[in-house]
Short mmCIF file of C-alpha atoms in Angstrom, two decimals:
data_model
loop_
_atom_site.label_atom_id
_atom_site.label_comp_id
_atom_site.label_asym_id
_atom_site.label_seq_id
_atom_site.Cartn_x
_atom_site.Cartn_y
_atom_site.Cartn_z
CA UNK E 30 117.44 162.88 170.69
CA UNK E 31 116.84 161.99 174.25
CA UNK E 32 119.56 159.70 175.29
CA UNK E 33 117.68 158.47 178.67
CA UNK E 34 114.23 158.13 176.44
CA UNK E 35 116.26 155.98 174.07
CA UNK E 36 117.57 153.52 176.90
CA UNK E 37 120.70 154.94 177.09
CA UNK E 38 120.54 156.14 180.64
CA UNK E 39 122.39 159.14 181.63
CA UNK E 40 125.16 160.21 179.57
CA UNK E 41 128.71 159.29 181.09
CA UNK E 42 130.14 162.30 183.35
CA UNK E 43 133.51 163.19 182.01
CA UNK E 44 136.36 162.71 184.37
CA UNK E 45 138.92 165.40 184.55
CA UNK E 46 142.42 164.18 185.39
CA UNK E 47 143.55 166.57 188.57
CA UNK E 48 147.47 166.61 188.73
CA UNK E 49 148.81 168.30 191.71
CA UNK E 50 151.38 170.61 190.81
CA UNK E 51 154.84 170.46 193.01
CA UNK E 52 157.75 172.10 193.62
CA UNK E 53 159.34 169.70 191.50
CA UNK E 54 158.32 170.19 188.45
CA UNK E 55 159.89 173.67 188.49
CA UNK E 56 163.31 173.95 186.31
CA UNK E 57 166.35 174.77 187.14
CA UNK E 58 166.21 178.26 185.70
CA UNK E 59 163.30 178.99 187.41
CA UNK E 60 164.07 177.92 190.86
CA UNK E 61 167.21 180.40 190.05
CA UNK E 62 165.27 183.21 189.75
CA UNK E 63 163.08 182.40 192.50
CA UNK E 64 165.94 181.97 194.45
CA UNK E 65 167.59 185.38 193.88
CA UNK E 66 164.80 186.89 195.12
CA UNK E 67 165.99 185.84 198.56
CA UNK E 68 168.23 187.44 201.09
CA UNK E 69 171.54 185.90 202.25
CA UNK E 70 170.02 183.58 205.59
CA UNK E 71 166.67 182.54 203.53
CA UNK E 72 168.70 181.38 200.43
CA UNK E 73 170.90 179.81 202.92
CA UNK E 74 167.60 177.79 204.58
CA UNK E 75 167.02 176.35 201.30
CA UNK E 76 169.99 174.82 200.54
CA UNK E 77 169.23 172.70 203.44
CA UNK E 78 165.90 171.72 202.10
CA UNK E 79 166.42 168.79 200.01
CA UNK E 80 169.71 167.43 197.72
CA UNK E 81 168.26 169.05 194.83
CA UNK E 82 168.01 172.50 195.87
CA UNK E 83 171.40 172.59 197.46
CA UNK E 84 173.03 171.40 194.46
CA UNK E 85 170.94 174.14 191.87
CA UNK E 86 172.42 176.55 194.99
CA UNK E 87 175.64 174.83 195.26
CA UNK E 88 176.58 175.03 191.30
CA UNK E 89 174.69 178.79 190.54
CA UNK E 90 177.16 180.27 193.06
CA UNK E 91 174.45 182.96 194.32
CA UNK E 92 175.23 182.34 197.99
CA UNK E 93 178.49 183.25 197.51
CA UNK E 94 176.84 186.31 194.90
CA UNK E 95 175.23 187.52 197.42
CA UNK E 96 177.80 187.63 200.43
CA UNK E 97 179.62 189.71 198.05
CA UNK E 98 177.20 192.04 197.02
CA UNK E 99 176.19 192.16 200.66
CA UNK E 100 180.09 193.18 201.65
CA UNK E 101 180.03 195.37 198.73
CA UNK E 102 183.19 192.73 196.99
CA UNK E 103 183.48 191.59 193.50
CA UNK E 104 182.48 187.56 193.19
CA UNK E 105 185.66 186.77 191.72
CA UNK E 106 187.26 187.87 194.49
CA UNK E 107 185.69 185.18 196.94
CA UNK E 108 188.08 182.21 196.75
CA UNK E 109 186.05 179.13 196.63
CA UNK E 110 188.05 177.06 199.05
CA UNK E 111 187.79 175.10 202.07
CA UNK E 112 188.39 177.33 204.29
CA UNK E 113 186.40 180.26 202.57
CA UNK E 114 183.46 178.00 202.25
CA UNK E 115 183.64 177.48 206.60
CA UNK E 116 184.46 181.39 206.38
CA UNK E 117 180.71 181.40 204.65
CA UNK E 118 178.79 179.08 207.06
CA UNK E 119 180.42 180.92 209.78
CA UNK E 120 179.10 184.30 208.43
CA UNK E 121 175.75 183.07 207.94
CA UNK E 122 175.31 181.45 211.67
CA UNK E 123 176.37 185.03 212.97
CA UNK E 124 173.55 186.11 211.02
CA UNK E 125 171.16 183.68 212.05
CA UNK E 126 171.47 184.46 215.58
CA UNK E 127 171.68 188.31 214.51
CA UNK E 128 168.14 187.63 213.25
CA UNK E 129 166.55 185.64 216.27
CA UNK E 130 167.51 187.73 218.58
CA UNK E 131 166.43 190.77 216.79
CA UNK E 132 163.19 189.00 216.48
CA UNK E 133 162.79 188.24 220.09
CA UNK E 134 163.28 191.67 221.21
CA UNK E 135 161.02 193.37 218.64
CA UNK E 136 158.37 192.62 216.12
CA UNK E 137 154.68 191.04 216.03
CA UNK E 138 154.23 187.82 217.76
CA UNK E 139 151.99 184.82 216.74
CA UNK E 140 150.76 182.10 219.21
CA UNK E 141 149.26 179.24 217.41
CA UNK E 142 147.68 176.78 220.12
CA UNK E 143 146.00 173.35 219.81
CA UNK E 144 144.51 170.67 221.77
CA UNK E 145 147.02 168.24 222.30
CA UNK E 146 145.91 166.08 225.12
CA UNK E 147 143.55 164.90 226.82
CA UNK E 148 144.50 166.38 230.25
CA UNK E 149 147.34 168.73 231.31
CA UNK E 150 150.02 167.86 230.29
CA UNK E 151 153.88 169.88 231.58
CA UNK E 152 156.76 168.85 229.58
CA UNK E 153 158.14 169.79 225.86
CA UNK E 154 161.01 169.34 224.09
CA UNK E 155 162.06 170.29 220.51
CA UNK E 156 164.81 168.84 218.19
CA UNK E 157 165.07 168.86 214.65
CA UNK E 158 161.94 170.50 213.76
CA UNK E 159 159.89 167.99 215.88
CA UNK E 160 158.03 168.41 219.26
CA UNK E 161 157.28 166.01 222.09
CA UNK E 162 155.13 166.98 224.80
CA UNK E 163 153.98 164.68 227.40
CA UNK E 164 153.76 164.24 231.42
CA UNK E 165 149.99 164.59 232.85
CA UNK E 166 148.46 161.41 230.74
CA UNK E 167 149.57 157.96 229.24
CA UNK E 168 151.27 158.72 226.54
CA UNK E 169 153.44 161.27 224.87
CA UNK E 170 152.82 162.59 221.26
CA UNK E 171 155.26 163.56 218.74
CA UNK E 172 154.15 166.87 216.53
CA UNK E 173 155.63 168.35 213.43
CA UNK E 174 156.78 172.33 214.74
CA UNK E 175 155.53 173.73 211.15
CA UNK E 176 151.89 172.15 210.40
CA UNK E 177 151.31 170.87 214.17
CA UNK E 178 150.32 167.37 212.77
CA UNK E 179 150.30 164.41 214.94
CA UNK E 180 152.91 162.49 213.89
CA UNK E 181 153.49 159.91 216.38
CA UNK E 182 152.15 158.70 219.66
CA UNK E 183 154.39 156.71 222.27
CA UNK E 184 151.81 155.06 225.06
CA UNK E 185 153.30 153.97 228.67
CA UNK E 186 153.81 150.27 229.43
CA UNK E 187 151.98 150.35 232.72
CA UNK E 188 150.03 152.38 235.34
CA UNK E 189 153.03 154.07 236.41
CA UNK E 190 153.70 157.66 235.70
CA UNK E 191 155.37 159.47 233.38
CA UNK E 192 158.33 162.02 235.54
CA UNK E 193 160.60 162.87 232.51
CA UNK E 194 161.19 162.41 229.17
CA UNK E 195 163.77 163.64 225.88
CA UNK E 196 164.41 162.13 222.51
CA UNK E 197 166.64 162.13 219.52
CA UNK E 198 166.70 161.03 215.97
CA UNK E 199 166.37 157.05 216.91
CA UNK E 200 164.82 156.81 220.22
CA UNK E 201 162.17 158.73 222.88
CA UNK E 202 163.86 158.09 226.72
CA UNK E 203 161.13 158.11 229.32
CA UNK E 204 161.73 158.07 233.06
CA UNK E 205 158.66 155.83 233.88
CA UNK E 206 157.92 155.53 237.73
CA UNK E 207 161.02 153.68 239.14
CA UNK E 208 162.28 152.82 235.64
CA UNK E 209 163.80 153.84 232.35
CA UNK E 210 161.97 152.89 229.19
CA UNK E 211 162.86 153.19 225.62
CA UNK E 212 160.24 153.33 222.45
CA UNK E 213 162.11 152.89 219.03
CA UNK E 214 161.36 155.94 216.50
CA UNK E 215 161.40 153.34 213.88
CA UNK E 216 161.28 149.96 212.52
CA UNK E 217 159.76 147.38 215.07
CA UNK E 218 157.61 149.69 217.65
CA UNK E 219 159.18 147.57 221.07
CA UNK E 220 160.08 149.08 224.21
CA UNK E 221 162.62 148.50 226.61
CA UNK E 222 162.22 148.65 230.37
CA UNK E 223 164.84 148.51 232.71
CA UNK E 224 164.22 146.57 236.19
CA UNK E 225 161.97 147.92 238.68
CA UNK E 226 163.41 149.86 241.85
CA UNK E 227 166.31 151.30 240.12
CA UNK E 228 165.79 154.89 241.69
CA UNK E 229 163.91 155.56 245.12
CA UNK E 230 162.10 158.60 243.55
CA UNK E 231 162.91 160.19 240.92
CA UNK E 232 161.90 163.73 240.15
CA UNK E 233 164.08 164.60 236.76
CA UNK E 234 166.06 162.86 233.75
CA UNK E 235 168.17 164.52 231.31
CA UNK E 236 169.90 162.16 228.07
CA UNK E 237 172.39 162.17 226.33
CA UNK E 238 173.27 159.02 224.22
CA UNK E 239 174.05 156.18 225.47
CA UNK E 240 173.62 157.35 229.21
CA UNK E 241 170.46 158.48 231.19
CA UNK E 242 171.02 160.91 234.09
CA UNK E 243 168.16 160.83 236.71
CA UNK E 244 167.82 163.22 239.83
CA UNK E 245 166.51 161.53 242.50
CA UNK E 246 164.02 162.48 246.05
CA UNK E 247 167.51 160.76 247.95
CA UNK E 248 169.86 163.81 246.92
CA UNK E 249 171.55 161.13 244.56
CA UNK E 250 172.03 161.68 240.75
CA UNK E 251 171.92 157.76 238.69
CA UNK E 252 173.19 157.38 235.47
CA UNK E 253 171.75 154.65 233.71
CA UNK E 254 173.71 153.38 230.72
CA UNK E 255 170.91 152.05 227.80
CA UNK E 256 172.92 149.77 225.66
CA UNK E 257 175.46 147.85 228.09
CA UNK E 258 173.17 146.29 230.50
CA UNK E 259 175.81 144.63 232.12
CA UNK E 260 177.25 144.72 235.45
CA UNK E 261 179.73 147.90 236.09
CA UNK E 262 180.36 150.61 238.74
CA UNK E 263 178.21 152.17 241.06
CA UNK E 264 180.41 155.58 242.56
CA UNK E 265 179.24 157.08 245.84
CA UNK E 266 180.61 160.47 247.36
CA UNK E 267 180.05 160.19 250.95
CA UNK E 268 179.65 163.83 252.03
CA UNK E 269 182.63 165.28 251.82
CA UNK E 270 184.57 162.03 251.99
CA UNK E 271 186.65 160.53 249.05
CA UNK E 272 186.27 156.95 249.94
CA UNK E 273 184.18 155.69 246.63
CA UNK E 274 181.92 152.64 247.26
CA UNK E 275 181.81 150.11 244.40
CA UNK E 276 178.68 147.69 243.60
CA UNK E 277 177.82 145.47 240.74
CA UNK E 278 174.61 145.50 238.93
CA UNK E 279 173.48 142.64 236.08
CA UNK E 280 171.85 144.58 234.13
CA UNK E 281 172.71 147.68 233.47
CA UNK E 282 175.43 150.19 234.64
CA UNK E 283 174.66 152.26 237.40
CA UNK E 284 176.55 155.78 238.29
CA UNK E 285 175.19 157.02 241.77
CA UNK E 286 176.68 160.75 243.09
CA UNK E 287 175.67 162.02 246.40
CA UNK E 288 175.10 165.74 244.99
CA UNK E 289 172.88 166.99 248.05
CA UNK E 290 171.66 166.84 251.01
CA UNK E 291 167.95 167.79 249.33
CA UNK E 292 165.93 166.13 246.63
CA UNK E 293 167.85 167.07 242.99
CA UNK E 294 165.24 168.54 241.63
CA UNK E 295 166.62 169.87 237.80
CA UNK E 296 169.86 168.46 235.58
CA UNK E 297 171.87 169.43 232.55
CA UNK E 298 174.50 167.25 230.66
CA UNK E 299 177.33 167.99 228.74
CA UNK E 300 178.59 166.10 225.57
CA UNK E 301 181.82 165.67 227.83
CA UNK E 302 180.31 163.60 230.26
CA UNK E 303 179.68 166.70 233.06
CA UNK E 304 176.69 166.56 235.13
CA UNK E 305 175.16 169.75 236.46
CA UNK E 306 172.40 169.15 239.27
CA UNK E 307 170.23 171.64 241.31
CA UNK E 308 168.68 171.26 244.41
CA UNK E 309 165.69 171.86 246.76
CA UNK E 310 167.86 173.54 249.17
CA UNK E 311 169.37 175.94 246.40
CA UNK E 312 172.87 174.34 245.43
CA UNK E 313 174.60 173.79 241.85
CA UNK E 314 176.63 170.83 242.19
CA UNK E 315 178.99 169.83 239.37
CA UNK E 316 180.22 166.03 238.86
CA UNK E 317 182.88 165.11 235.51
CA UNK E 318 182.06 161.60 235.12
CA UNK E 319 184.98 160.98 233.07
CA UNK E 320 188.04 161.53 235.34
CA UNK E 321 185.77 160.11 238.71
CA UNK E 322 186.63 163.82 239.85
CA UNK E 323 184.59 164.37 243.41
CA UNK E 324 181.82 167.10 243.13
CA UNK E 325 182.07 170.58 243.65
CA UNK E 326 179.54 173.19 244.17
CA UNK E 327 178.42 176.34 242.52
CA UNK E 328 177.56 178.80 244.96
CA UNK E 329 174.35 180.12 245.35
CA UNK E 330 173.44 183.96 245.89
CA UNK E 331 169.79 183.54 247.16
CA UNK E 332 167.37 181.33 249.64
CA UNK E 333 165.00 179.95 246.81
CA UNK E 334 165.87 176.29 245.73
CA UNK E 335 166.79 175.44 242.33
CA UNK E 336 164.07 174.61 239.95
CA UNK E 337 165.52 174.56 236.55
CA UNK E 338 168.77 174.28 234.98
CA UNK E 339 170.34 175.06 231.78
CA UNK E 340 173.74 174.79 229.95
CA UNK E 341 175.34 176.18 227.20
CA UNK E 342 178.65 174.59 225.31
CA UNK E 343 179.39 177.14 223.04
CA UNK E 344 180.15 179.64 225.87
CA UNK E 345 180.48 177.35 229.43
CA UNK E 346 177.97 179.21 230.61
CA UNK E 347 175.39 177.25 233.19
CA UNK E 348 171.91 178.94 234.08
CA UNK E 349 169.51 178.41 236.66
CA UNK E 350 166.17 179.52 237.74
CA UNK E 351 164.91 179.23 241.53
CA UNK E 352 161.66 179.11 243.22
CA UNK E 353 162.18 182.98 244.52
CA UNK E 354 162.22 184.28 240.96
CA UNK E 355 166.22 184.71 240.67
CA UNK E 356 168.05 183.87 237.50
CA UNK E 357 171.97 182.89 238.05
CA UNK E 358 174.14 182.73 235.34
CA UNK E 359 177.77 180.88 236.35
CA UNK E 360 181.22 180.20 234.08
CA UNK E 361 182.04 176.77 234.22
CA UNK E 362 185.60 177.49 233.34
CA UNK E 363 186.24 179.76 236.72
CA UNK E 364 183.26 178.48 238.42
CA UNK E 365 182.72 182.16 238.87
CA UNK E 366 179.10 183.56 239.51
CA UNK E 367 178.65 185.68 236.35
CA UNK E 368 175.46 187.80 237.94
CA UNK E 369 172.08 186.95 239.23
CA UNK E 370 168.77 188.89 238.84
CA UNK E 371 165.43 188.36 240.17
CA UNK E 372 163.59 188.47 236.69
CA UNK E 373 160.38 187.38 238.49
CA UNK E 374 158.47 188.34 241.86
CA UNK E 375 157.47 183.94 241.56
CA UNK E 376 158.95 180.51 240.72
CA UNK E 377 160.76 180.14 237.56
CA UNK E 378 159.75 176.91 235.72
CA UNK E 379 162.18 176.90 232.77
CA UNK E 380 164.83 178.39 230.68
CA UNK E 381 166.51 177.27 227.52
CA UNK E 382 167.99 179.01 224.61
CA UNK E 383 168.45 177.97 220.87
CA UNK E 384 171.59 175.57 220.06
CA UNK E 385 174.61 177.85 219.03
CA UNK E 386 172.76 181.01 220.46
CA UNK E 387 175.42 182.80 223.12
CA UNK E 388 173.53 185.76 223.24
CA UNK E 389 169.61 185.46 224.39
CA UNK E 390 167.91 183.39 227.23
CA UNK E 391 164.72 182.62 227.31
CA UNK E 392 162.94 182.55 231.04
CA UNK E 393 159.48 181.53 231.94
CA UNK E 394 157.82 180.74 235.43
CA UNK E 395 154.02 180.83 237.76
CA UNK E 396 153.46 184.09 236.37
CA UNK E 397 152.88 183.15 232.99
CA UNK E 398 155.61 186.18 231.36
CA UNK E 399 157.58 185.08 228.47
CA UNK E 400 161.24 186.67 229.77
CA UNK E 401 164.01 187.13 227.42
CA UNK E 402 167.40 187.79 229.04
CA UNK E 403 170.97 188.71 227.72
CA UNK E 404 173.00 185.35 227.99
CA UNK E 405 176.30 187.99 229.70
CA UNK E 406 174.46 190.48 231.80
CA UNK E 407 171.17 188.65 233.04
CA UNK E 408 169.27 192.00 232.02
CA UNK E 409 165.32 191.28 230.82
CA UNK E 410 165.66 193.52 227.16
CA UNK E 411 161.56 191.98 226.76
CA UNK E 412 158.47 190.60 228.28
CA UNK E 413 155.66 189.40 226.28
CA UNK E 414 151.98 187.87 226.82
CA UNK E 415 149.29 186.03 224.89
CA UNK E 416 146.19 188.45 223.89
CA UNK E 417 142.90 187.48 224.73
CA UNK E 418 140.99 187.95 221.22
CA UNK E 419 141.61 185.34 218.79
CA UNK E 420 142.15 186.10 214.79
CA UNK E 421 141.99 183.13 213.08
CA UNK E 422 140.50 179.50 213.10
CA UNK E 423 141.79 176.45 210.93
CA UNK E 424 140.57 172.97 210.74
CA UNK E 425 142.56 170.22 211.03
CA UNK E 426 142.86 166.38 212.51
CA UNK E 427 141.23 164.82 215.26
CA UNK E 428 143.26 166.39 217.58
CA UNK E 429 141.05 170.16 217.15
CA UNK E 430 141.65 173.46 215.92
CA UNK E 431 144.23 175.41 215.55
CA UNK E 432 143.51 179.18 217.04
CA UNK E 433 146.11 181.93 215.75
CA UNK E 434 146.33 184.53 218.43
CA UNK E 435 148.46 187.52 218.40
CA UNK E 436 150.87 188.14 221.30
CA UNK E 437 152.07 191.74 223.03
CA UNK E 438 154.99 192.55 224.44
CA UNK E 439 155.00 194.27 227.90
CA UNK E 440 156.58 197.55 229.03
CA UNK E 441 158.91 197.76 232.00
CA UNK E 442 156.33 199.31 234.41
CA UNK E 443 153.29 197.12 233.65
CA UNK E 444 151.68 195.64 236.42
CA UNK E 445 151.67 192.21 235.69
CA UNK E 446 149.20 191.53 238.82
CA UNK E 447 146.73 193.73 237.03
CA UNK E 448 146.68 191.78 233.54
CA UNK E 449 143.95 188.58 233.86
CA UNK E 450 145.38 185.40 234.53
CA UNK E 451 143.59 184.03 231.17
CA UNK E 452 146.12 185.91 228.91
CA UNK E 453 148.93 184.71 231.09
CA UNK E 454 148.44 180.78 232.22
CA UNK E 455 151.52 179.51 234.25
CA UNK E 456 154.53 178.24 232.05
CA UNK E 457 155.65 174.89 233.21
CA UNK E 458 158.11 174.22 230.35
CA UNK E 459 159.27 176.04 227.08
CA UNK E 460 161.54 175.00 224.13
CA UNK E 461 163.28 177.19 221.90
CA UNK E 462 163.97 176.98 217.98
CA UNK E 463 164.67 179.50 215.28
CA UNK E 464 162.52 182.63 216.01
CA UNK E 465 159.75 180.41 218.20
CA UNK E 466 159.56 179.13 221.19
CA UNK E 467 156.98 176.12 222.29
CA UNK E 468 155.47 176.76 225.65
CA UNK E 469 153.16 174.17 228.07
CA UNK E 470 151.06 174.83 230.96
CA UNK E 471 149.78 171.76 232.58
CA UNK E 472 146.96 172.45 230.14
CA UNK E 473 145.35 170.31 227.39
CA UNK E 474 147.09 173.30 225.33
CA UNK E 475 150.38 173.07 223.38
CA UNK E 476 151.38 176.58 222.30
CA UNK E 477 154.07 178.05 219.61
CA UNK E 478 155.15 181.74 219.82
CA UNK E 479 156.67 182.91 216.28
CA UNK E 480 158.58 185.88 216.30
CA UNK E 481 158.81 187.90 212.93
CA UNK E 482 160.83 190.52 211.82
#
């Protein structure tokens, strides 16, 4: 019988339930032998996914299984303690860096790029998995470093423009004209400005909570202190003078070091309160905020001025790039110039190297070369490029398409002159994480380099 000839209308479409299937509904067992599957470091990477996975990790004992069976030892001959347990993460960090370095210096390369902005924009950082780029237009953007999903957007107060910028888990810290301002990463979306006129001109910030460090056009380097907002000290070095000059401010507390006698142009902080600055004219200057201690230079081996800067803890090491193409590498211990190499015929941009990592540096400048040195000898061991072709395109939000690209890596006596400027666009700014490193270039562009095995 015809339903719809019998005034039944159409017959009712059957709806089938669609349950996504997760990770979560996975057993214990299961995720076991998934799990064992995996060498030492990726088993390791797991454990730090989420509670749950640590503790199936944690109580089925195959890290330690496989340390063992990787040193060739019996398991019952690992001694679950305190100290055998640091022993472990110890072991595994080694390897960790083992494996990003060995990635840098060989093995395919894959440069995802997106549209991130409207304009240019010069400036990245990454922390924690996360990305913020910004500097060119009004407002910086916060992207996830594994899907390269929009997931935040911090817009400026005012017409003023954006110098600097960093972040953490809580807070973004921009350097906004003649001010510092501060957008919340949660809760209630307000920002905090300080006063206007706080700095002449400044040209760089670096932060490291609660404090503020900007560079300034003046030679003078201001540390602005975010939670006080009180009156305090304002320190002056007067040349070479050790008269201090003292000042009150209302509002916030003010540090100001006479560092050169040209425009600061690049900083690095310490988590003990040491400033490093670099200048226009070419000078490392060195300030320890905590003991008042006058500044002392670094000396410098060639005519270029200082254009970035970059410090690592775990060794006291302090880097530095210059506008003639030289990298510098000093001790901070000794204060002893370790070596400098001219990596680059033009201006180096920026330099960084992943937390922990006292073995690779990672260089980039005009040219557009992705440089990555040894951390004790300064020595380039590779030099790599974006291709041309493209491989893959993938849709995704508002913000465009992803493009997958594939990236080569450049022999010794290439003629970097000779390869089109279109495969190498100027690096203003890189960021490095665990095998990838996130590159702008005063381009609507954002760009990650993976390096595989």
């Amino acid at each position: 019988m015809d339903v719809t000839a019998a005034g039944g209308g159409s017959p009712p479409e059957k709806r089938i339930a669609r349950h996504r299937t997760t990770v979560h509904v996975l057993s214990h067992d299961i995720l076991c032998i998934v799990f064992s599957f995996l060498d030492l470091l990726d088993l390791f990477r797991c454990s730090c996914v989420c509670k749950s996975w640590n503790t199936i990790i944690s109580k089925s004992k195959l890290l330690q299984i496989l340390y063992c069976k990787q040193q060739q030892s019996s398991p019952s001959s690992f001694d679950m303690s305190i100290s055998s347990e640091r022993f472990l993460k110890k072991h595994l960090q080694r390897s960790a860096i083992d494996r990003h370095r060995s990635s840098l210096q060989q093995g395919p390369i894959d440069v995802s790029q997106w549209k991130g902005h409207s304009v240019g924009v010069d400036q990245c950082r990454m922390k924690m998995g996360l990305i913020l780029t910004g500097v060119g237009d009004k407002v910086m953007r916060l992207w996830s470093a594994e899907n390269y999903k929009c997931l935040d957007e911090y817009s400026l107060p005012d017409r003023a423009p954006l110098v600097d910028f960093d972040f953490d888990e809580s807070k973004v810290v921009g350097l906004v004209g003649t001010r510092i301002c501060i957008w919340r990463r949660s809760g209630k979306r307000d920002i905090f400005s300080s006063r206007e006129g706080l700095f002449t001109k400044g040209l760089c910030m670096r932060y490291v909570d609660p404090e503020a460090a900007v560079g300034c056009e003046d030679g003078t380097v201001r540390l602005f202190d975010m939670y006080s907002r009180k009156c305090s000290r304002i320190i002056k070095y007067v040349k070479k003078s050790q008269y201090l000059i003292f000042a009150l401010s209302m509002f916030c507390r003010l540090f100001i070091a006479r560092m050169h006698a040209g425009s600061v142009t690049c900083l690095a902080l310490s988590d003990d309160q040491l400033i490093i600055s670099g200048s226009s004219l070419g000078r490392v200057t060195l300030s320890d905020l905590s003991s008042d201690q006058r500044v002392s230079a670094l000396r410098s081996t060639d005519s270029g001025g200082i254009r970035t800067l970059c410090f690592n803890p775990s060794s006291h090491l302090v880097f530095a790039g210059s506008t003639a193409g030289y990298a510098s590498c000093w001790d901070l211990r000794t204060t002893r110039t370790l070596w400098n190499v001219r990596v680059s015929p033009n201006v180096l941009y920026s330099m960084n190297h992943m937390r922990g990592d006292k073995s690779t540096l990672v260089v980039s400048g005009i040219d557009g070369v992705l440089r990555f040195l040894d951390q004790d000898t300064g020595e380039v061991f590779s030099r790599c490029i974006m291709n041309e072709s493209n491989i893959a395109n993938s849709s995704r939000d508002s913000y465009g398409v992803v493009q997958i690209k594939k990236a080569r890596r450049l022999s010794e006596d290439t003629r970097i002159d000779l390869i089109p400027k279109t495969c190498r666009p100027s690096i203003r700014c890189l960021a490095v994480g665990m095998q990838k490193v996130v590159t702008t270039h005063n381009e609507k562009n954002i760009r990650i380099w993976k390096f595989n095995r």
